[in-house]
Amino acid sequence: MTPSWGSELTGLVSLALVIALSPLSIIPAVLVLQTPRARASSLAFLAG
């Protein structure tokens, strides 16, 4: 049984959104780790 184009497109669009939004969570984490007090800042970042 082959899936329809609509379900294939929905799967691809959702995967594309996840890939596009992933840098939005990685960039702040990298910036927090570059601060002088990285451990305290990262714990506050994870808590908030």
Short mmCIF file of N, CA and C in Angstrom, two decimals:
data_model
loop_
_atom_site.label_atom_id
_atom_site.label_comp_id
_atom_site.label_asym_id
_atom_site.label_seq_id
_atom_site.Cartn_x
_atom_site.Cartn_y
_atom_site.Cartn_z
N MET A 1 0.85 -1.17 0.00
CA MET A 1 0.00 0.00 0.00
C MET A 1 0.89 1.24 0.00
N THR A 2 0.68 2.13 -0.94
CA THR A 2 1.51 3.33 -1.02
C THR A 2 0.79 4.50 -0.36
N PRO A 3 1.53 5.31 0.38
CA PRO A 3 0.91 6.47 1.02
C PRO A 3 0.58 7.54 -0.01
N SER A 4 -0.38 8.36 0.31
CA SER A 4 -0.77 9.41 -0.62
C SER A 4 0.24 10.56 -0.57
N TRP A 5 0.17 11.43 -1.57
CA TRP A 5 1.08 12.56 -1.62
C TRP A 5 0.87 13.50 -0.45
N GLY A 6 -0.36 13.62 0.01
CA GLY A 6 -0.65 14.51 1.13
C GLY A 6 0.06 14.08 2.40
N SER A 7 0.04 12.79 2.69
CA SER A 7 0.71 12.32 3.90
C SER A 7 2.23 12.41 3.76
N GLU A 8 2.74 12.17 2.57
CA GLU A 8 4.18 12.32 2.34
C GLU A 8 4.61 13.77 2.52
N LEU A 9 3.83 14.69 1.97
CA LEU A 9 4.15 16.11 2.08
C LEU A 9 4.06 16.57 3.53
N THR A 10 3.08 16.09 4.26
CA THR A 10 2.95 16.45 5.67
C THR A 10 4.15 15.97 6.46
N GLY A 11 4.61 14.78 6.20
CA GLY A 11 5.79 14.26 6.88
C GLY A 11 7.04 15.06 6.56
N LEU A 12 7.20 15.43 5.30
CA LEU A 12 8.37 16.20 4.91
C LEU A 12 8.35 17.61 5.47
N VAL A 13 7.18 18.24 5.50
CA VAL A 13 7.08 19.59 6.03
C VAL A 13 7.35 19.59 7.53
N SER A 14 6.84 18.61 8.25
CA SER A 14 7.09 18.57 9.69
C SER A 14 8.57 18.32 9.97
N LEU A 15 9.21 17.47 9.20
CA LEU A 15 10.65 17.24 9.35
C LEU A 15 11.44 18.50 9.02
N ALA A 16 11.04 19.23 8.00
CA ALA A 16 11.72 20.47 7.63
C ALA A 16 11.58 21.52 8.72
N LEU A 17 10.42 21.59 9.37
CA LEU A 17 10.24 22.54 10.46
C LEU A 17 11.12 22.21 11.66
N VAL A 18 11.25 20.95 11.97
CA VAL A 18 12.11 20.54 13.09
C VAL A 18 13.56 20.90 12.78
N ILE A 19 14.00 20.65 11.58
CA ILE A 19 15.38 20.97 11.19
C ILE A 19 15.60 22.48 11.19
N ALA A 20 14.61 23.24 10.74
CA ALA A 20 14.76 24.69 10.68
C ALA A 20 14.76 25.32 12.07
N LEU A 21 14.02 24.75 13.01
CA LEU A 21 13.92 25.34 14.35
C LEU A 21 15.00 24.85 15.30
N SER A 22 15.70 23.80 14.97
CA SER A 22 16.71 23.27 15.88
C SER A 22 17.84 24.25 16.18
N PRO A 23 18.31 25.09 15.25
CA PRO A 23 19.35 26.05 15.61
C PRO A 23 18.88 27.08 16.63
N LEU A 24 17.56 27.30 16.70
CA LEU A 24 17.05 28.28 17.66
C LEU A 24 17.22 27.82 19.09
N SER A 25 17.39 26.56 19.33
CA SER A 25 17.66 26.08 20.68
C SER A 25 19.14 25.82 20.90
N ILE A 26 19.88 25.58 19.84
CA ILE A 26 21.31 25.29 19.98
C ILE A 26 22.12 26.57 20.15
N ILE A 27 21.81 27.61 19.41
CA ILE A 27 22.58 28.85 19.46
C ILE A 27 22.58 29.47 20.85
N PRO A 28 21.43 29.64 21.54
CA PRO A 28 21.49 30.20 22.90
C PRO A 28 22.29 29.33 23.86
N ALA A 29 22.22 28.02 23.71
CA ALA A 29 22.99 27.13 24.59
C ALA A 29 24.48 27.33 24.39
N VAL A 30 24.92 27.48 23.17
CA VAL A 30 26.34 27.72 22.90
C VAL A 30 26.76 29.08 23.45
N LEU A 31 25.91 30.08 23.29
CA LEU A 31 26.24 31.41 23.81
C LEU A 31 26.32 31.41 25.33
N VAL A 32 25.44 30.67 25.99
CA VAL A 32 25.47 30.59 27.45
C VAL A 32 26.77 29.94 27.91
N LEU A 33 27.23 28.94 27.19
CA LEU A 33 28.46 28.24 27.59
C LEU A 33 29.71 29.09 27.36
N GLN A 34 29.62 30.17 26.62
CA GLN A 34 30.77 31.04 26.37
C GLN A 34 30.90 32.16 27.40
N THR A 35 29.99 32.24 28.36
CA THR A 35 30.05 33.28 29.38
C THR A 35 31.12 32.95 30.41
N PRO A 36 31.58 33.95 31.17
CA PRO A 36 32.60 33.68 32.19
C PRO A 36 32.15 32.69 33.26
N ARG A 37 30.88 32.72 33.64
CA ARG A 37 30.35 31.78 34.63
C ARG A 37 29.44 30.79 33.92
N ALA A 38 30.04 29.94 33.12
CA ALA A 38 29.26 29.04 32.25
C ALA A 38 28.41 28.05 33.03
N ARG A 39 28.93 27.50 34.12
CA ARG A 39 28.17 26.50 34.86
C ARG A 39 26.92 27.11 35.49
N ALA A 40 27.06 28.24 36.15
CA ALA A 40 25.90 28.89 36.77
C ALA A 40 24.91 29.37 35.72
N SER A 41 25.42 29.91 34.64
CA SER A 41 24.54 30.40 33.57
C SER A 41 23.80 29.25 32.90
N SER A 42 24.50 28.14 32.68
CA SER A 42 23.83 27.03 32.01
C SER A 42 22.77 26.38 32.90
N LEU A 43 23.03 26.32 34.20
CA LEU A 43 22.00 25.78 35.11
C LEU A 43 20.78 26.68 35.14
N ALA A 44 21.00 27.99 35.14
CA ALA A 44 19.86 28.93 35.09
C ALA A 44 19.13 28.82 33.76
N PHE A 45 19.86 28.62 32.69
CA PHE A 45 19.25 28.47 31.36
C PHE A 45 18.40 27.20 31.31
N LEU A 46 18.90 26.11 31.87
CA LEU A 46 18.15 24.86 31.88
C LEU A 46 16.92 24.95 32.78
N ALA A 47 17.02 25.67 33.88
CA ALA A 47 15.89 25.79 34.79
C ALA A 47 14.80 26.68 34.22
N GLY A 48 15.17 27.66 33.46
CA GLY A 48 14.21 28.63 32.95
C GLY A 48 13.72 28.25 31.63
#
